[in-house]
Tab-separated table of C-alpha atoms in Angstrom:
chain	number	residue	atom	x	y	z
A	1	MET	CA	17.550	102.952	9.190
A	2	LYS	CA	19.319	104.600	12.134
A	3	ALA	CA	19.135	102.878	15.520
A	4	ILE	CA	20.097	103.564	19.122
A	5	ILE	CA	20.507	100.858	21.777
A	6	ILE	CA	19.894	101.730	25.440
A	7	ASP	CA	20.412	99.033	28.087
A	8	ASP	CA	22.201	99.138	31.435
A	9	GLU	CA	23.783	95.725	30.743
A	10	PRO	CA	26.900	96.248	28.552
A	11	ASP	CA	26.956	92.627	27.354
A	12	CYS	CA	23.360	92.906	26.120
A	13	VAL	CA	24.188	96.103	24.243
A	14	LYS	CA	27.203	94.513	22.545
A	15	LEU	CA	25.287	91.351	21.616
A	16	LEU	CA	22.369	93.255	20.118
A	17	ALA	CA	24.666	95.565	18.147
A	18	LEU	CA	26.520	92.534	16.762
A	19	GLN	CA	23.285	90.752	15.828
A	20	LEU	CA	21.975	93.834	14.038
A	21	LYS	CA	25.205	94.057	12.044
A	22	MET	CA	25.061	90.364	11.124
A	23	TYR	CA	21.355	89.865	10.439
A	24	CYS	CA	19.916	93.322	9.736
A	25	PRO	CA	22.396	95.199	7.518
A	26	GLN	CA	19.762	97.828	6.727
A	27	VAL	CA	20.057	99.017	10.337
A	28	GLU	CA	22.884	101.403	11.224
A	29	VAL	CA	23.582	101.530	14.954
A	30	ILE	CA	24.515	105.157	15.599
A	31	GLY	CA	24.706	104.903	19.376
A	32	GLU	CA	25.148	102.353	22.168
A	33	TYR	CA	24.376	103.508	25.714
A	34	THR	CA	24.310	101.853	29.139
A	35	GLY	CA	22.917	104.922	30.897
A	36	SER	CA	19.347	106.125	30.434
A	37	GLU	CA	20.301	109.807	30.697
A	38	GLU	CA	22.967	109.400	28.013
A	39	GLY	CA	20.461	107.571	25.858
A	40	LEU	CA	17.892	110.331	26.307
A	41	ASN	CA	20.386	112.982	25.192
A	42	ALA	CA	21.317	110.848	22.186
A	43	ILE	CA	17.681	110.526	21.106
A	44	ARG	CA	17.221	114.274	21.325
A	45	GLY	CA	20.399	114.957	19.405
A	46	THR	CA	20.327	112.373	16.616
A	47	ALA	CA	16.661	111.713	15.684
A	48	PRO	CA	16.882	107.900	15.305
A	49	ASP	CA	14.394	105.828	13.330
A	50	VAL	CA	14.224	103.142	16.016
A	51	VAL	CA	15.314	102.777	19.637
A	52	PHE	CA	16.028	99.375	21.179
A	53	LEU	CA	15.220	100.051	24.810
A	54	ASP	CA	15.495	98.138	28.077
A	55	ILE	CA	12.688	98.740	30.583
A	56	GLU	CA	14.285	98.133	33.973
A	57	MET	CA	17.225	100.530	34.350
A	58	PRO	CA	18.562	102.494	37.343
A	59	LYS	CA	17.830	106.229	37.756
A	60	MET	CA	15.336	106.293	34.873
A	61	ASN	CA	13.482	103.291	33.453
A	62	GLY	CA	12.444	102.895	29.836
A	63	PHE	CA	8.953	104.315	30.368
A	64	GLN	CA	10.261	107.398	32.155
A	65	LEU	CA	12.801	107.948	29.398
A	66	LEU	CA	10.108	107.927	26.721
A	67	GLU	CA	7.983	110.321	28.768
A	68	MET	CA	10.956	112.696	28.899
A	69	VAL	CA	11.287	112.491	25.116
A	70	GLY	CA	7.691	113.609	24.648
A	71	ASP	CA	6.797	113.312	20.960
A	72	LEU	CA	7.605	109.761	19.862
A	73	SER	CA	8.699	110.351	16.280
A	74	PHE	CA	10.507	107.009	16.149
A	75	ALA	CA	9.765	103.316	16.588
A	76	VAL	CA	10.516	101.538	19.863
A	77	VAL	CA	11.451	97.890	20.360
A	78	PHE	CA	11.619	96.946	24.024
A	79	VAL	CA	14.349	94.497	24.997
A	80	THR	CA	13.169	92.813	28.158
A	81	ALA	CA	13.717	89.959	30.565
A	82	TYR	CA	10.045	89.939	31.599
A	83	ASP	CA	8.432	86.535	32.067
A	84	LYS	CA	5.892	84.941	29.734
A	85	PHE	CA	2.933	86.390	31.620
A	86	ALA	CA	4.141	89.971	31.293
A	87	VAL	CA	4.887	89.350	27.613
A	88	LYS	CA	1.116	89.171	27.087
A	89	ALA	CA	1.023	92.856	27.976
A	90	PHE	CA	3.256	93.617	25.002
A	91	LYS	CA	0.975	91.644	22.686
A	92	PHE	CA	-2.090	93.344	24.145
A	93	SER	CA	-0.548	96.737	23.371
A	94	ALA	CA	0.731	95.708	19.907
A	95	ILE	CA	4.227	96.806	20.920
A	96	ASP	CA	7.320	95.107	19.547
A	97	TYR	CA	9.592	93.418	22.055
A	98	LEU	CA	12.583	91.106	22.241
A	99	LEU	CA	13.270	88.698	25.079
A	100	LYS	CA	16.757	88.477	26.533
A	101	PRO	CA	18.922	86.871	25.334
A	102	THR	CA	17.854	88.164	21.937
A	103	ASP	CA	17.130	85.608	19.231
A	104	ALA	CA	18.203	86.343	15.645
A	105	LYS	CA	14.868	85.315	14.081
A	106	ASP	CA	12.897	87.455	16.517
A	107	LEU	CA	15.221	90.388	15.859
A	108	ILE	CA	14.772	90.124	12.092
A	109	ALA	CA	10.984	89.991	12.512
A	110	ALA	CA	11.007	93.035	14.811
A	111	VAL	CA	13.081	95.056	12.346
A	112	GLN	CA	10.734	94.115	9.511
A	113	LYS	CA	7.793	95.412	11.567
A	114	VAL	CA	9.643	98.651	12.240
A	115	GLU	CA	10.232	99.093	8.514
A	116	ARG	CA	6.476	98.905	7.937
A	117	SER	CA	5.582	101.332	10.721
A	118	ARG	CA	8.342	103.584	12.006
A	119	ARG	CA	6.509	105.296	14.824
A	120	MET	CA	5.000	104.288	18.147
A	121	ASP	CA	1.615	105.667	19.120
A	122	SER	CA	1.752	107.153	22.630
A	123	ARG	CA	-1.527	105.350	23.393
A	124	GLN	CA	0.254	102.029	22.903
A	125	LEU	CA	2.789	102.997	25.549
A	126	ALA	CA	0.015	104.024	27.945
A	127	LEU	CA	-1.700	100.669	27.384
A	128	LEU	CA	1.502	98.755	28.051
A	129	LYS	CA	2.134	100.595	31.314
A	130	GLN	CA	-1.442	99.914	32.357
A	131	HIS	CA	-1.131	96.211	31.586
A	132	LEU	CA	2.111	95.872	33.520
A	133	SER	CA	0.721	97.692	36.546
A	134	PRO	CA	-0.148	95.281	39.403
A	135	ALA	CA	-2.768	97.757	40.601
A	136	LYS	CA	-4.888	97.281	37.468
A	137	PRO	CA	-4.138	93.950	35.770
A	138	PHE	CA	-7.073	93.980	33.360
A	139	PRO	CA	-7.047	97.120	31.179
A	140	GLU	CA	-10.152	98.046	29.258
A	141	LYS	CA	-8.620	98.451	25.795
A	142	ILE	CA	-6.587	96.448	23.329
A	143	ALA	CA	-4.375	97.743	20.523
A	144	LEU	CA	-4.877	95.887	17.243
A	145	PRO	CA	-2.296	95.923	14.425
A	146	HIS	CA	-4.042	96.989	11.222
A	147	HIS	CA	-2.836	97.253	7.625
A	148	ASP	CA	-2.577	101.040	7.909
A	149	GLY	CA	-1.718	101.467	11.595
A	150	ILE	CA	-3.081	100.627	15.037
A	151	ILE	CA	-6.738	100.403	16.104
A	152	PHE	CA	-7.665	100.927	19.763
A	153	VAL	CA	-10.767	99.008	20.837
A	154	GLU	CA	-12.547	98.711	24.177
A	155	LEU	CA	-12.849	95.046	25.135
A	156	LYS	CA	-16.450	95.439	26.257
A	157	ASN	CA	-17.348	96.367	22.670
A	158	VAL	CA	-15.834	93.231	21.114
A	159	LEU	CA	-18.547	90.643	20.410
A	160	TYR	CA	-16.443	87.886	18.897
A	161	CYS	CA	-13.406	87.176	16.739
A	162	GLU	CA	-13.438	85.055	13.599
A	163	ALA	CA	-10.479	83.315	11.956
A	164	ASP	CA	-9.637	84.133	8.339
A	165	ASN	CA	-6.498	82.130	7.511
A	166	ASN	CA	-3.586	84.073	9.061
A	167	TYR	CA	-5.830	87.035	9.877
A	168	THR	CA	-8.661	87.629	12.343
A	169	TRP	CA	-11.890	89.598	12.047
A	170	PHE	CA	-13.009	91.559	15.111
A	171	PHE	CA	-16.786	92.082	15.234
A	172	LEU	CA	-17.857	95.019	17.394
A	173	ALA	CA	-21.084	95.962	19.158
A	174	ASN	CA	-21.532	99.043	16.942
A	175	GLY	CA	-21.724	96.863	13.827
A	176	GLN	CA	-18.178	97.570	12.662
A	177	LYS	CA	-15.654	94.858	11.904
A	178	HIS	CA	-11.884	95.081	11.570
A	179	LEU	CA	-9.414	92.705	9.928
A	180	VAL	CA	-6.296	92.292	12.062
A	181	SER	CA	-2.953	90.871	10.945
A	182	LYS	CA	-2.855	88.255	13.720
A	183	THR	CA	-3.974	84.630	13.796
A	184	LEU	CA	-6.914	83.664	15.987
A	185	ARG	CA	-4.488	81.638	18.126
A	186	ASP	CA	-2.468	84.790	18.819
A	187	ILE	CA	-5.657	86.622	19.773
A	188	GLN	CA	-6.744	83.692	21.949
A	189	ASP	CA	-3.466	83.739	23.894
A	190	THR	CA	-4.021	87.412	24.640
A	191	LEU	CA	-7.752	87.478	25.417
A	192	GLU	CA	-8.718	84.209	27.088
A	193	GLU	CA	-7.881	85.624	30.519
A	194	ARG	CA	-10.197	88.563	29.742
A	195	ASN	CA	-13.475	86.599	29.731
A	196	PHE	CA	-13.137	85.379	26.148
A	197	LEU	CA	-13.392	81.714	25.174
A	198	ARG	CA	-12.378	79.820	22.044
A	199	VAL	CA	-15.542	77.858	21.219
A	200	SER	CA	-14.396	76.432	17.887
A	201	ARG	CA	-11.551	76.519	15.386
A	202	GLN	CA	-13.269	79.496	13.793
A	203	HIS	CA	-14.471	81.611	16.713
A	204	LEU	CA	-13.371	83.263	19.949
A	205	ILE	CA	-16.303	84.871	21.770
A	206	ASN	CA	-16.806	87.489	24.469
A	207	LEU	CA	-18.753	85.682	27.189
A	208	ASP	CA	-20.357	88.956	28.260
A	209	HIS	CA	-22.118	89.130	24.888
A	210	ILE	CA	-23.811	85.720	24.929
A	211	ALA	CA	-27.575	86.223	24.710
A	212	LYS	CA	-28.572	82.540	24.621
A	213	PHE	CA	-26.951	79.104	24.764
A	214	MET	CA	-28.696	76.370	22.806
A	215	LYS	CA	-27.890	72.904	24.149
A	216	GLY	CA	-28.195	69.658	22.277
A	217	GLU	CA	-26.179	67.647	19.798
A	218	GLY	CA	-25.320	70.697	17.722
A	219	SER	CA	-24.786	73.264	20.477
A	220	TYR	CA	-24.461	76.924	19.589
A	221	VAL	CA	-24.645	80.349	21.183
A	222	ILE	CA	-26.593	83.368	20.037
A	223	MET	CA	-24.668	86.586	20.529
A	224	THR	CA	-26.189	89.945	21.447
A	225	ASP	CA	-26.095	90.987	17.776
A	226	GLY	CA	-28.194	87.936	16.839
A	227	GLN	CA	-25.299	86.006	15.297
A	228	SER	CA	-25.351	82.228	15.863
A	229	ILE	CA	-21.964	80.646	16.566
A	230	THR	CA	-21.386	76.906	16.750
A	231	VAL	CA	-19.809	75.509	19.917
A	232	ALA	CA	-17.485	72.591	19.250
A	233	ARG	CA	-18.234	69.458	21.246
A	234	SER	CA	-14.805	69.634	22.895
A	235	GLN	CA	-15.481	73.198	24.084
A	236	LYS	CA	-19.057	72.740	25.291
A	237	GLU	CA	-17.977	71.573	28.746
A	238	LYS	CA	-15.613	74.539	29.153
A	239	LEU	CA	-18.409	76.938	28.294
A	240	VAL	CA	-20.759	75.314	30.797
A	241	GLU	CA	-18.057	75.427	33.494
A	242	ARG	CA	-17.375	79.120	32.958
A	243	PHE	CA	-21.002	79.960	33.694
A	244	GLY	CA	-21.755	77.199	36.186
A	245	TRP	CA	-24.727	76.112	34.114
A	246	LEU	CA	-26.520	72.865	34.918
């Protein structure tokens, strides 16, 4: 697998190249660049399988560089110093990322993902830019990693999510359901700020799709598709608070 590293910090470039050599021998680093323009020319001239790319760079940032490339016929792993809140945007877009300073275990995991899917969908990049934009902090879609690619789903159409061991089922308003290779906890971390609530170990629900809340000892909600979902005793108070119910 041929790789290019583009980062305006020389020390970060050297460290990542060394880590790839030590921990990911299947990756051949064919170019190391500290300038975005040099990196762009290298991508056009060498056709890499994966590009490890910094976002914040002078003259041309990582997003602008990818726009200049046009057709993304390679995988992209962003190497970023963004804080934990912005990292949610990467998860929301199903885009691989590494936090600086890069950790060996995270690097190995990112390379393994690239080996399974060696191309970025341009819609993922558009989603990421939208999520990181302060002008519109709550995008309308989420990208879901699927066994044969990426599924793009509008949040308003997600009724609820159901845990299935290390996977999660997404149940949609049109009757479809999709199995995603993420745990429900991972999904919860991404969606709870988007009007979703974990009501039990098994379920994360879209509060906009609650049709009825049944109080009592065994509380449960009825969703707009008629599905009844149990509300754990520990989560009942949170649900009531979110709606301001008496």
